[in-house]
Coordinates of C-alpha atoms in Angstrom, one line a residue:
M1 CA -11.6 -17.6 -8.9
T2 CA -11.0 -19.0 -11.8
G3 CA -11.6 -22.5 -12.7
S4 CA -10.9 -25.0 -9.4
F5 CA -8.6 -21.8 -7.6
I6 CA -10.1 -20.0 -5.2
H7 CA -8.2 -17.1 -4.3
P8 CA -8.2 -16.7 0.3
A9 CA -7.9 -12.9 -0.2
L10 CA -11.3 -13.2 -1.6
I11 CA -12.7 -14.7 1.4
M12 CA -11.4 -13.0 3.8
I13 CA -12.2 -9.4 2.0
I14 CA -16.0 -10.5 1.7
G15 CA -15.5 -11.6 5.4
A16 CA -14.8 -8.7 6.9
L17 CA -17.0 -6.5 4.5
L18 CA -19.7 -8.3 6.2
V19 CA -19.4 -8.6 9.7
P20 CA -20.9 -5.2 11.0
F21 CA -24.0 -6.7 9.6
I22 CA -23.1 -10.2 11.3
R23 CA -24.7 -9.5 15.0
G24 CA -26.2 -11.1 18.5
P25 CA -25.2 -15.5 18.5
L26 CA -24.2 -15.9 15.5
R27 CA -21.5 -13.2 15.3
K28 CA -19.1 -15.1 17.2
P29 CA -19.5 -18.8 15.3
Y30 CA -19.7 -16.3 11.7
L31 CA -15.7 -15.3 13.6
I32 CA -14.5 -18.2 12.8
L33 CA -16.1 -19.8 9.9
I34 CA -14.2 -17.1 7.5
P35 CA -11.0 -18.2 8.6
L36 CA -11.8 -21.4 8.3
L37 CA -13.3 -21.1 4.7
T38 CA -10.3 -19.4 3.9
L39 CA -8.0 -22.1 5.4
G40 CA -10.5 -24.0 3.3
A41 CA -9.2 -22.4 0.1
V42 CA -5.5 -22.2 0.9
I43 CA -5.5 -26.0 1.6
S44 CA -8.1 -26.6 -2.0
N45 CA -5.2 -24.9 -3.9
N46 CA -2.2 -26.5 -2.3
S47 CA -2.4 -29.3 -5.1
L48 CA -2.9 -26.8 -8.0
N49 CA 0.2 -25.6 -9.8
G50 CA 1.0 -22.6 -12.3
S51 CA -0.2 -19.3 -12.8
L52 CA -4.2 -18.7 -12.6
A53 CA -6.5 -16.4 -11.9
T54 CA -5.3 -14.4 -14.7
F55 CA -6.6 -10.7 -16.2
Q56 CA -5.3 -9.0 -18.9
F57 CA -4.7 -4.9 -17.5
M58 CA -3.9 -2.6 -21.0
D59 CA -0.3 -4.2 -21.7
W60 CA 0.5 -6.1 -18.2
Q61 CA -1.1 -9.7 -17.4
L62 CA -1.9 -9.7 -13.7
V63 CA -1.7 -13.2 -11.9
F64 CA -3.6 -13.3 -8.5
G65 CA -2.9 -17.2 -8.7
R66 CA 0.6 -18.1 -8.7
V67 CA 0.9 -21.5 -6.7
D68 CA 3.7 -23.7 -6.1
K69 CA 5.6 -25.1 -3.5
L70 CA 6.7 -21.6 -2.0
S71 CA 3.8 -19.9 -2.1
S72 CA 1.6 -22.9 -1.1
V73 CA 3.4 -22.7 1.7
F74 CA 3.6 -19.5 3.1
A75 CA -0.6 -19.0 2.5
S76 CA -1.3 -22.5 4.6
I77 CA 0.6 -20.7 7.6
M78 CA -1.0 -17.5 6.6
A79 CA -4.6 -18.3 6.7
L80 CA -4.2 -20.8 9.9
M81 CA -2.8 -17.3 11.6
A82 CA -5.9 -15.9 10.9
L83 CA -7.8 -18.7 12.7
I84 CA -5.5 -19.1 15.1
G85 CA -5.3 -15.0 16.0
T86 CA -9.5 -14.3 15.4
L87 CA -10.2 -17.5 17.9
Y88 CA -7.6 -15.2 20.4
G89 CA -9.7 -12.2 19.9
M90 CA -12.7 -13.5 19.2
H91 CA -14.9 -11.3 22.1
V92 CA -13.2 -8.1 21.1
E93 CA -16.8 -6.2 20.3
K94 CA -14.8 -3.4 17.9
T95 CA -16.2 -4.3 14.5
S96 CA -13.6 -2.3 13.0
E97 CA -10.8 -4.2 14.6
H98 CA -11.6 -7.4 12.8
I99 CA -11.9 -6.1 9.9
A100 CA -9.1 -4.7 10.1
A101 CA -7.2 -7.6 10.9
W102 CA -9.1 -9.7 8.0
F103 CA -7.9 -7.5 5.0
Y104 CA -4.0 -7.1 6.8
V105 CA -4.5 -10.9 6.3
A106 CA -6.3 -11.2 2.8
G107 CA -3.2 -8.3 1.8
S108 CA -1.0 -10.7 2.7
L109 CA -2.6 -13.7 0.9
G110 CA -3.0 -11.5 -2.2
T111 CA 1.1 -10.8 -1.8
I112 CA 2.1 -14.3 -1.7
Y113 CA -0.3 -15.5 -4.6
A114 CA 1.0 -12.4 -7.0
G115 CA 2.5 -13.1 -10.1
D116 CA 3.3 -9.7 -11.1
Y117 CA 4.8 -7.0 -9.6
L118 CA 1.3 -4.7 -10.3
T119 CA -0.6 -7.4 -8.2
V120 CA 2.2 -7.4 -4.8
F121 CA 2.7 -3.8 -4.6
L122 CA -1.9 -3.9 -4.2
F123 CA -2.0 -5.8 -1.5
W124 CA 1.9 -4.6 -0.3
E125 CA -0.2 -1.0 0.5
M126 CA -3.3 -3.3 1.5
M127 CA -1.4 -4.9 4.1
A128 CA 0.4 -1.2 5.9
F129 CA -2.6 1.1 5.2
S130 CA -5.6 -2.2 7.4
S131 CA -2.4 -2.6 9.9
V132 CA -1.9 0.3 10.9
F133 CA -5.8 0.4 12.7
L134 CA -4.3 -2.2 14.8
I135 CA -2.4 0.7 16.9
W136 CA -4.5 3.1 16.4
F137 CA -7.5 0.9 18.2
R138 CA -4.8 0.8 21.4
K139 CA -6.3 4.1 22.3
G140 CA -2.9 4.6 24.2
P141 CA -0.5 7.4 25.4
Q142 CA 2.2 6.4 22.5
S143 CA -0.3 4.6 20.0
L144 CA -1.4 7.4 17.6
K145 CA 2.3 8.6 17.4
A146 CA 3.4 5.7 17.0
G147 CA 0.9 4.6 14.1
Y148 CA 1.6 7.9 12.1
R149 CA 5.2 6.9 12.2
Y150 CA 4.5 2.8 11.2
L151 CA 2.3 4.8 8.3
I152 CA 5.0 6.9 7.6
I153 CA 8.1 4.2 7.4
H154 CA 5.8 2.1 5.2
T155 CA 4.2 4.3 2.1
F156 CA 8.1 5.3 2.1
G157 CA 8.5 1.8 1.6
G158 CA 6.1 1.6 -0.6
V159 CA 7.8 4.5 -3.0
V160 CA 11.1 2.6 -2.9
L161 CA 9.0 -0.4 -3.8
L162 CA 7.5 1.1 -6.4
F163 CA 10.2 3.1 -7.9
G164 CA 12.1 -0.2 -8.5
I165 CA 9.1 -1.8 -9.8
M166 CA 8.9 1.1 -12.3
L167 CA 13.0 0.8 -13.6
R168 CA 12.8 -2.8 -13.3
Y169 CA 10.1 -2.6 -16.2
Q170 CA 11.7 0.1 -18.2
A171 CA 14.8 -2.5 -18.2
V172 CA 13.2 -5.7 -19.1
G173 CA 9.8 -4.3 -19.8
D174 CA 7.8 -6.8 -18.1
I175 CA 6.4 -6.9 -14.5
E176 CA 7.0 -10.9 -13.9
F177 CA 7.3 -11.3 -10.0
S178 CA 10.1 -13.6 -9.7
L179 CA 13.6 -14.1 -9.0
L180 CA 16.1 -10.9 -9.7
D181 CA 20.2 -11.0 -11.0
V182 CA 21.5 -11.6 -8.0
R183 CA 24.8 -11.7 -8.7
N184 CA 24.9 -8.8 -11.4
P185 CA 22.0 -6.5 -9.3
E186 CA 21.0 -2.9 -11.1
L187 CA 19.7 0.2 -9.7
Y188 CA 16.0 -1.7 -10.0
T189 CA 17.7 -5.0 -8.0
W190 CA 19.0 -3.0 -4.6
L191 CA 15.8 -0.5 -4.7
I192 CA 12.9 -3.9 -4.3
M193 CA 15.4 -5.5 -2.4
A194 CA 15.1 -2.8 -0.1
G195 CA 11.5 -2.0 0.3
F196 CA 11.0 -5.9 0.7
A197 CA 14.0 -5.3 3.6
L198 CA 11.6 -2.9 5.4
N199 CA 9.0 -5.1 6.0
A200 CA 11.5 -7.7 6.9
A201 CA 13.1 -4.9 9.4
V202 CA 16.1 -5.9 7.9
V203 CA 18.7 -3.2 10.5
P204 CA 19.1 -0.8 9.6
L205 CA 15.5 -0.1 8.5
H206 CA 14.1 -2.4 11.5
S207 CA 13.4 0.7 14.3
W208 CA 10.0 0.5 13.4
L209 CA 8.5 -2.7 14.5
P210 CA 9.9 -2.8 18.3
D211 CA 8.3 0.8 18.1
A212 CA 4.7 -0.2 16.7
Y213 CA 3.9 -4.1 17.7
S214 CA 4.6 -2.3 22.1
E215 CA 2.7 -0.3 20.8
A216 CA -0.3 -2.2 19.0
S217 CA -3.8 -3.6 21.0
F218 CA -3.3 -6.7 22.2
N219 CA -5.1 -8.6 19.9
G220 CA -3.7 -7.3 16.4
A221 CA 0.1 -7.3 18.2
V222 CA -0.5 -11.0 17.4
F223 CA -1.5 -10.8 13.8
M224 CA 1.2 -8.2 13.4
C225 CA 4.0 -10.5 14.9
A226 CA 3.3 -13.2 12.4
I227 CA 2.4 -11.1 8.9
T228 CA 4.0 -8.4 7.7
S229 CA 7.6 -9.5 8.6
K230 CA 7.1 -13.0 7.6
T231 CA 5.2 -11.8 4.1
A232 CA 9.2 -9.4 3.4
V233 CA 10.4 -13.0 3.9
Y234 CA 8.3 -14.9 1.5
T235 CA 8.7 -11.8 -0.8
L236 CA 12.7 -11.6 -0.3
A237 CA 12.8 -16.1 -0.8
R238 CA 11.1 -15.1 -4.3
S239 CA 13.1 -12.1 -5.6
C240 CA 16.4 -11.9 -3.8
A241 CA 17.4 -15.2 -3.0
G242 CA 21.6 -15.9 -3.5
M243 CA 21.8 -12.3 -2.4
D244 CA 24.5 -12.2 -1.1
I245 CA 24.6 -9.1 0.8
L246 CA 21.7 -10.5 3.2
V247 CA 23.8 -13.1 4.1
L248 CA 25.7 -10.1 6.6
L249 CA 22.8 -8.4 7.3
G250 CA 20.3 -11.0 8.1
V251 CA 23.9 -12.2 10.4
I252 CA 23.5 -8.0 12.3
M253 CA 19.6 -8.1 12.7
A254 CA 20.3 -11.9 14.9
L255 CA 22.8 -10.4 17.1
Y256 CA 21.1 -6.8 16.9
G257 CA 18.2 -8.0 18.4
V258 CA 19.5 -10.1 20.8
I259 CA 21.5 -7.3 22.7
Y260 CA 18.4 -5.2 22.6
A261 CA 16.4 -8.3 23.7
I262 CA 18.5 -8.2 26.8
M263 CA 18.2 -5.2 27.8
E264 CA 14.8 -4.7 26.7
N265 CA 12.2 -3.7 30.3
D266 CA 8.8 -3.9 28.3
I267 CA 7.8 -7.4 27.6
R268 CA 6.2 -7.0 24.4
K269 CA 9.1 -4.9 22.4
L270 CA 11.6 -7.8 24.1
L271 CA 9.2 -10.4 21.9
A272 CA 10.0 -7.5 19.1
W273 CA 13.4 -7.5 19.2
S274 CA 13.3 -11.4 19.0
I275 CA 11.5 -10.7 15.8
V276 CA 13.9 -9.1 14.7
S277 CA 16.5 -11.6 16.1
Q278 CA 14.5 -14.2 13.9
V279 CA 13.9 -13.1 11.2
G280 CA 17.4 -12.6 10.7
Y281 CA 17.9 -16.4 10.5
M282 CA 14.9 -16.1 7.3
V283 CA 17.2 -13.2 5.9
A284 CA 20.4 -14.7 6.7
G285 CA 19.0 -17.8 4.7
V286 CA 17.4 -16.5 1.5
G287 CA 21.0 -14.7 1.4
I288 CA 22.4 -18.4 1.6
G289 CA 20.6 -19.1 -1.1
T290 CA 21.2 -23.0 -1.6
E291 CA 17.7 -25.4 -1.3
L292 CA 18.8 -26.2 1.8
A293 CA 19.0 -22.3 3.1
I294 CA 16.1 -21.6 1.5
N295 CA 14.2 -24.9 3.1
G296 CA 15.4 -23.7 6.2
A297 CA 14.3 -20.1 5.7
V298 CA 10.8 -21.1 4.6
A299 CA 10.3 -24.0 7.7
H300 CA 11.9 -21.1 10.3
A301 CA 9.5 -18.8 9.4
V302 CA 6.7 -20.8 9.2
V303 CA 7.4 -22.1 12.6
N304 CA 8.0 -18.8 13.9
V305 CA 4.0 -17.7 12.8
L306 CA 3.7 -20.3 15.7
F307 CA 6.0 -19.2 18.8
K308 CA 6.0 -15.9 18.3
S309 CA 2.2 -15.6 17.9
L310 CA 2.2 -18.1 21.1
L311 CA 4.6 -15.6 23.0
F312 CA 2.3 -12.5 21.5
M313 CA -1.0 -14.3 22.9
G314 CA 0.6 -14.8 26.2
A315 CA 2.3 -11.1 26.6
G316 CA -1.4 -9.9 25.7
S317 CA -2.9 -11.8 28.2
V318 CA -0.8 -10.5 30.3
L319 CA -1.3 -6.6 29.2
Y320 CA -5.4 -7.2 28.7
M321 CA -5.8 -8.8 32.4
T322 CA -3.2 -6.2 34.3
G323 CA -3.4 -3.5 31.9
K324 CA 0.9 -3.3 32.1
T325 CA 3.3 -4.7 30.2
K326 CA 6.7 -3.7 32.0
F327 CA 9.2 -6.0 34.0
T328 CA 9.0 -3.1 36.5
E329 CA 5.3 -3.5 37.7
L330 CA 5.3 -7.2 36.9
G331 CA 6.6 -10.1 38.9
G332 CA 5.5 -13.8 40.8
L333 CA 2.8 -13.8 38.4
Y334 CA 3.0 -17.9 37.9
K335 CA 0.5 -18.1 41.0
K336 CA -2.2 -15.4 38.6
M337 CA -1.8 -16.8 35.7
P338 CA -1.0 -20.9 35.8
A339 CA -2.1 -21.3 32.5
T340 CA -0.5 -18.5 30.9
F341 CA 2.9 -18.7 32.5
F342 CA 2.5 -23.1 31.3
L343 CA 1.5 -22.2 27.3
T344 CA 4.0 -19.3 27.5
L345 CA 6.9 -21.4 29.0
I346 CA 6.4 -23.9 25.6
G347 CA 6.5 -20.8 23.5
C348 CA 9.9 -19.4 24.8
L349 CA 11.4 -23.0 25.0
S350 CA 10.0 -23.3 21.4
I351 CA 11.8 -20.6 20.2
S352 CA 14.9 -21.0 22.1
A353 CA 14.8 -24.5 19.5
A354 CA 14.3 -26.4 22.8
P355 CA 14.8 -30.1 21.6
F356 CA 11.2 -31.7 20.1
L357 CA 9.7 -28.0 20.4
A358 CA 9.7 -25.4 17.0
A359 CA 12.7 -23.7 16.2
Y360 CA 14.7 -27.2 17.0
V361 CA 13.8 -28.6 13.5
S362 CA 14.0 -25.3 11.2
K363 CA 17.1 -23.3 13.0
G364 CA 20.1 -26.2 12.1
M365 CA 18.8 -25.5 8.7
I366 CA 19.8 -22.3 7.5
I367 CA 23.2 -22.9 10.8
G368 CA 24.5 -25.9 8.3
A369 CA 23.4 -24.6 5.1
G370 CA 26.2 -21.9 6.4
F371 CA 28.6 -24.5 7.2
E372 CA 28.1 -26.1 3.8
T373 CA 28.6 -23.5 1.3
H374 CA 32.2 -22.4 3.7
L375 CA 30.1 -19.3 5.6
N376 CA 31.5 -19.9 8.9
W377 CA 31.3 -16.8 9.8
A378 CA 27.7 -16.4 9.6
S379 CA 27.6 -19.7 11.3
W380 CA 28.8 -19.2 14.2
L381 CA 27.3 -16.1 15.1
L382 CA 24.4 -17.4 14.8
M383 CA 24.7 -20.3 16.8
L384 CA 25.9 -16.9 19.1
A385 CA 22.6 -15.7 18.3
A386 CA 20.6 -19.0 19.4
T387 CA 22.6 -18.6 22.8
G388 CA 21.0 -15.3 23.7
T389 CA 17.7 -16.3 22.4
F390 CA 17.7 -18.3 24.8
I391 CA 18.9 -15.7 27.6
Y392 CA 16.2 -13.4 27.0
N393 CA 13.3 -15.3 26.0
G394 CA 14.0 -19.2 27.0
V395 CA 15.1 -17.3 30.8
K396 CA 14.3 -14.5 31.3
L397 CA 11.2 -13.9 30.0
P398 CA 10.0 -16.3 32.2
Y399 CA 12.0 -15.6 35.1
F400 CA 10.2 -12.0 35.6
L401 CA 7.2 -12.0 34.8
F402 CA 6.0 -15.0 36.1
F403 CA 8.9 -15.5 39.2
G404 CA 11.3 -13.3 40.5
K405 CA 10.1 -10.3 42.2
N406 CA 6.7 -9.3 42.3
N407 CA 6.7 -5.8 41.4
C408 CA 2.6 -5.9 41.0
S409 CA 1.2 -2.9 42.3
E410 CA -1.9 -4.4 44.7
E411 CA -4.5 -3.3 42.5
T412 CA -2.5 -5.2 39.6
W413 CA -2.2 -8.4 41.7
E414 CA -5.8 -8.3 42.3
K415 CA -6.7 -7.6 38.8
A416 CA -4.0 -11.0 37.5
A417 CA -5.6 -13.9 36.4
D418 CA -5.7 -16.1 33.5
P419 CA -7.5 -14.5 30.7
T420 CA -10.5 -16.2 28.6
W421 CA -11.4 -18.7 27.6
N422 CA -11.0 -18.0 24.1
M423 CA -7.8 -17.3 24.5
I424 CA -6.6 -19.5 26.4
A425 CA -7.6 -22.1 23.9
A426 CA -6.2 -20.0 20.6
M427 CA -2.8 -20.3 23.4
V428 CA -3.3 -24.1 23.5
F429 CA -4.0 -24.3 19.8
G430 CA -0.5 -22.9 18.8
S431 CA 1.4 -24.6 21.6
A432 CA -0.5 -27.9 20.5
L433 CA 1.3 -27.1 17.1
C434 CA 5.0 -26.2 18.7
I435 CA 4.5 -29.4 20.1
Y436 CA 3.5 -31.1 16.9
V437 CA 6.1 -29.2 14.3
G438 CA 8.9 -29.7 16.3
S439 CA 8.5 -33.4 17.1
A440 CA 7.2 -34.6 13.8
P441 CA 8.1 -32.5 10.8
G442 CA 7.8 -34.1 8.4
V443 CA 4.5 -32.0 7.6
L444 CA 6.4 -29.2 7.7
Y445 CA 9.7 -30.7 5.9
S446 CA 6.7 -32.7 3.2
M447 CA 5.7 -28.9 1.8
L448 CA 8.7 -26.7 1.7
P449 CA 10.2 -26.1 -1.8
Y450 CA 13.4 -28.2 -2.3
A451 CA 12.9 -32.4 -1.4
V452 CA 15.9 -32.4 0.6
H453 CA 16.9 -34.4 2.8
Y454 CA 17.4 -33.3 6.8
D455 CA 16.9 -34.8 9.8
P456 CA 17.3 -32.9 12.9
F457 CA 17.2 -36.0 15.2
T458 CA 20.6 -37.1 15.3
A459 CA 22.5 -37.3 18.0
Y460 CA 25.5 -34.7 17.0
H461 CA 22.3 -31.9 16.7
L462 CA 20.8 -32.9 20.1
A463 CA 23.7 -32.5 21.9
E464 CA 25.5 -29.4 20.2
T465 CA 21.7 -27.7 21.0
L466 CA 21.7 -29.2 24.9
Q467 CA 25.4 -27.9 25.0
L468 CA 23.8 -24.3 23.7
L469 CA 20.7 -24.4 26.3
G470 CA 22.7 -25.3 28.9
F471 CA 26.1 -22.8 28.5
A472 CA 23.0 -19.8 27.9
A473 CA 21.5 -21.1 31.5
L474 CA 24.7 -21.1 33.0
I475 CA 25.2 -17.2 31.8
F476 CA 21.8 -16.2 33.0
F477 CA 22.2 -17.1 36.8
L478 CA 25.6 -16.1 36.9
L479 CA 24.7 -12.9 35.5
V480 CA 20.8 -12.4 36.8
K481 CA 22.1 -9.1 38.8
Y482 CA 23.1 -7.5 35.8
M483 CA 20.1 -8.7 34.0
E484 CA 17.7 -7.3 36.1
P485 CA 15.2 -4.9 34.7
V486 CA 15.4 -1.4 34.6
D487 CA 12.3 0.9 33.4
R488 CA 15.0 3.1 30.8
L489 CA 14.9 3.5 27.4
S490 CA 17.4 2.0 25.5
L491 CA 18.8 4.0 22.5
D492 CA 18.9 2.3 18.8
L493 CA 19.4 4.1 15.4
D494 CA 16.2 4.9 15.5
W495 CA 17.9 8.0 17.3
F496 CA 19.4 9.3 14.5
Y497 CA 15.9 9.1 12.3
R498 CA 14.3 11.5 15.2
K499 CA 17.3 13.5 15.7
G500 CA 16.9 13.6 11.4
G501 CA 13.5 14.8 11.6
L502 CA 14.1 17.3 14.7
F503 CA 16.4 18.8 11.7
F504 CA 14.2 18.9 9.0
L505 CA 11.8 20.7 11.2
W506 CA 14.0 23.1 12.3
I507 CA 15.2 23.7 8.9
A508 CA 11.7 24.5 8.0
K509 CA 10.9 26.6 10.7
N510 CA 14.4 28.4 10.5
P511 CA 15.1 29.4 6.9
L512 CA 12.6 28.3 5.2
E513 CA 10.3 29.8 6.8
W514 CA 12.1 33.2 7.6
F515 CA 13.2 32.3 3.6
D516 CA 9.5 32.3 2.8
T517 CA 8.0 35.5 4.4
A518 CA 11.1 37.6 3.6
W519 CA 10.3 37.1 -0.2
S520 CA 6.6 37.5 0.5
E521 CA 7.6 40.5 1.8
V522 CA 9.4 41.7 -0.8
Y523 CA 6.6 40.5 -3.1
R524 CA 4.3 42.4 -1.4
V525 CA 6.0 45.9 -0.8
V526 CA 7.9 45.6 -5.0
G527 CA 6.2 43.2 -6.9
L528 CA 2.3 43.8 -5.6
R529 CA 2.7 46.9 -5.8
S530 CA 3.8 46.8 -9.1
V531 CA 1.1 44.4 -10.1
M532 CA -1.6 46.8 -8.6
S533 CA 0.0 50.2 -10.0
T534 CA -0.2 48.1 -13.5
A535 CA -3.9 47.0 -12.6
K536 CA -4.7 50.5 -11.8
F537 CA -3.4 52.4 -15.0
W538 CA -5.4 49.6 -16.6
S539 CA -8.6 50.3 -14.7
W540 CA -8.5 53.3 -15.8
F541 CA -7.7 53.0 -19.6
D542 CA -10.5 50.7 -19.7
W543 CA -13.1 53.0 -18.2
N544 CA -12.2 56.2 -19.9
A545 CA -10.6 54.6 -23.2
I546 CA -12.3 51.4 -23.9
D547 CA -15.5 51.9 -22.5
G548 CA -15.7 55.3 -23.5
V549 CA -15.1 54.7 -27.4
V550 CA -17.8 51.9 -26.8
D551 CA -19.9 53.3 -25.2
G552 CA -20.0 56.9 -26.9
L553 CA -20.5 54.3 -30.2
A554 CA -23.4 52.3 -28.9
R555 CA -24.7 56.0 -28.0
T556 CA -24.7 57.4 -31.2
V557 CA -25.9 53.7 -32.8
R558 CA -28.6 53.5 -30.4
G559 CA -29.5 57.4 -31.4
I560 CA -29.5 56.6 -34.9
G561 CA -31.3 53.5 -34.7
G562 CA -33.7 55.5 -32.3
R563 CA -34.7 58.0 -35.6
L564 CA -34.7 54.9 -38.1
R565 CA -37.5 53.3 -36.2
V566 CA -39.3 56.0 -36.2
L567 CA -39.3 56.5 -39.7
Q568 CA -40.2 53.4 -40.0
F569 CA -42.2 51.9 -36.7
G570 CA -43.5 55.6 -35.4
Q571 CA -46.9 57.1 -36.3
I572 CA -48.2 57.6 -39.7
Q573 CA -48.4 61.4 -39.5
Y574 CA -44.5 61.9 -39.4
S575 CA -44.3 59.8 -42.4
L576 CA -46.6 61.2 -44.2
Y577 CA -45.1 65.2 -43.6
F578 CA -41.9 64.0 -44.3
A579 CA -43.1 62.5 -47.5
A580 CA -44.7 65.6 -48.6
S581 CA -42.1 67.3 -47.8
F582 CA -39.4 65.8 -49.7
A583 CA -42.1 65.8 -52.5
A584 CA -42.7 69.3 -52.5
V585 CA -38.3 69.5 -51.9
I586 CA -38.3 67.7 -55.7
L587 CA -41.5 70.0 -57.3
I588 CA -40.1 73.5 -56.0
A589 CA -36.5 72.5 -57.3
Y590 CA -38.1 71.5 -60.9
I591 CA -39.8 74.2 -61.3
L592 CA -37.1 76.3 -60.6
L593 CA -35.5 74.4 -63.7
Q594 CA -38.0 75.0 -66.0
L595 CA -38.0 78.6 -65.0
S596 CA -34.8 79.3 -65.5

């Protein structure tokens, strides 16, 4: 905390550390209080501007509080997400889940407010290592493996990012987190971009997202769907705006996610593929790099947090109540879960950019920016992806989950019901925000980085949107029998990762292990025997030559010393005897000399 700047990440961290000590009737109010204080701190910081909370560390100036319009809008939506997510999972008794989730949010807020790469890296890794527990806490049959894969991939991404930061520091001599020279990229530019792009699930670095999010706990997935990829979009907008390759990668993401979402049988994995597709719009907007495009990417990130968390809350409610997440094990749930159906439907229409709902006010900005910069191919393909979004998310998800064929077992059907009041309240809150932002986007637009006029409520935009939605609905109902969910494994690029991992294990177990065994045997036969023979010789030499000489000398000295000790400290009769004998010898010798 510096002056009037209060770091919201600090509130979340302290709050998380105190959770284990808050019990009884104070527990639930406390769980709501901390996110409210965090949101209040962010709102208070929004009135500030500049680099705050700066500290000198060795030769570097660390900036923990860089406040501008870009950081403020992202911090606001992350703090709001902390409130919605905590309300949704308020009834969870496991203290460790709340701690992990709050540290996760703190990592995101710390990254957003960071003004230097060292601080970015610190909070970046906090996000990775705290969020993995939200996967493990589900304790499903695949959760442990998915968590380890998630951690390994994000650790690798962190190493790539750190390598890029080090090369940049060597090249320019500072660690300021600012826009890179994307027109003349160096190696460190590509490495930093790749480190951020991995967290944004940019194809082909995306496979961790559907793998991990579908295995997270029902409330952990709500946090994960909103934080990691959108924080990565913020870092890309801050450092790589206008980087041409991002346009291509974003378009590929938008289409790639649509294809796999249409084929998917697991509802949460479908939503995870949807994240890949929707983040593709944001990445493409960052790549276009104009003021309108950046505004569109930021606006779409904000509304994406709202409707995507709403959708994951709906899917999480189904998982929490029935224990199932596959279309082939569900269906017809509108009778048993009417409130969940209605609120989830708002999320489905919001992501589809239906008029007066969330994505309607953001997608058009990115597509329009593409046309303005004559990237017509990108805009047309993004419009095609928008059609696909309505097919899989606007129609397929609600149709096969809440209507369609009832595939529920008797046990599943009996357990199906709307979830607890706090889960419904969180979904109502998210739905209200989707409707509000989509109908009155003025507040959102005022928070965007650039003052660029954009009116989503034109007759042309409305007609264009309705045509796309109508065309997508027609395609679905004409081809609905081909879109029937099938319980199958859809191979993705992670097939190459897995095969590469198996190949690495084969190399480690076969040629490398064989070589290691052979080398050990050679060393034992040749090297070890030579060493032992040499050691035996030196042992003999030490025992006989060195010890013999030293011990013999020691015995001689000890004997002489004993004799001298007797002369010096022995009995007095011996002393008198030797003295008298010596005197007698002298006397006799003197007499003999006189006689001669």
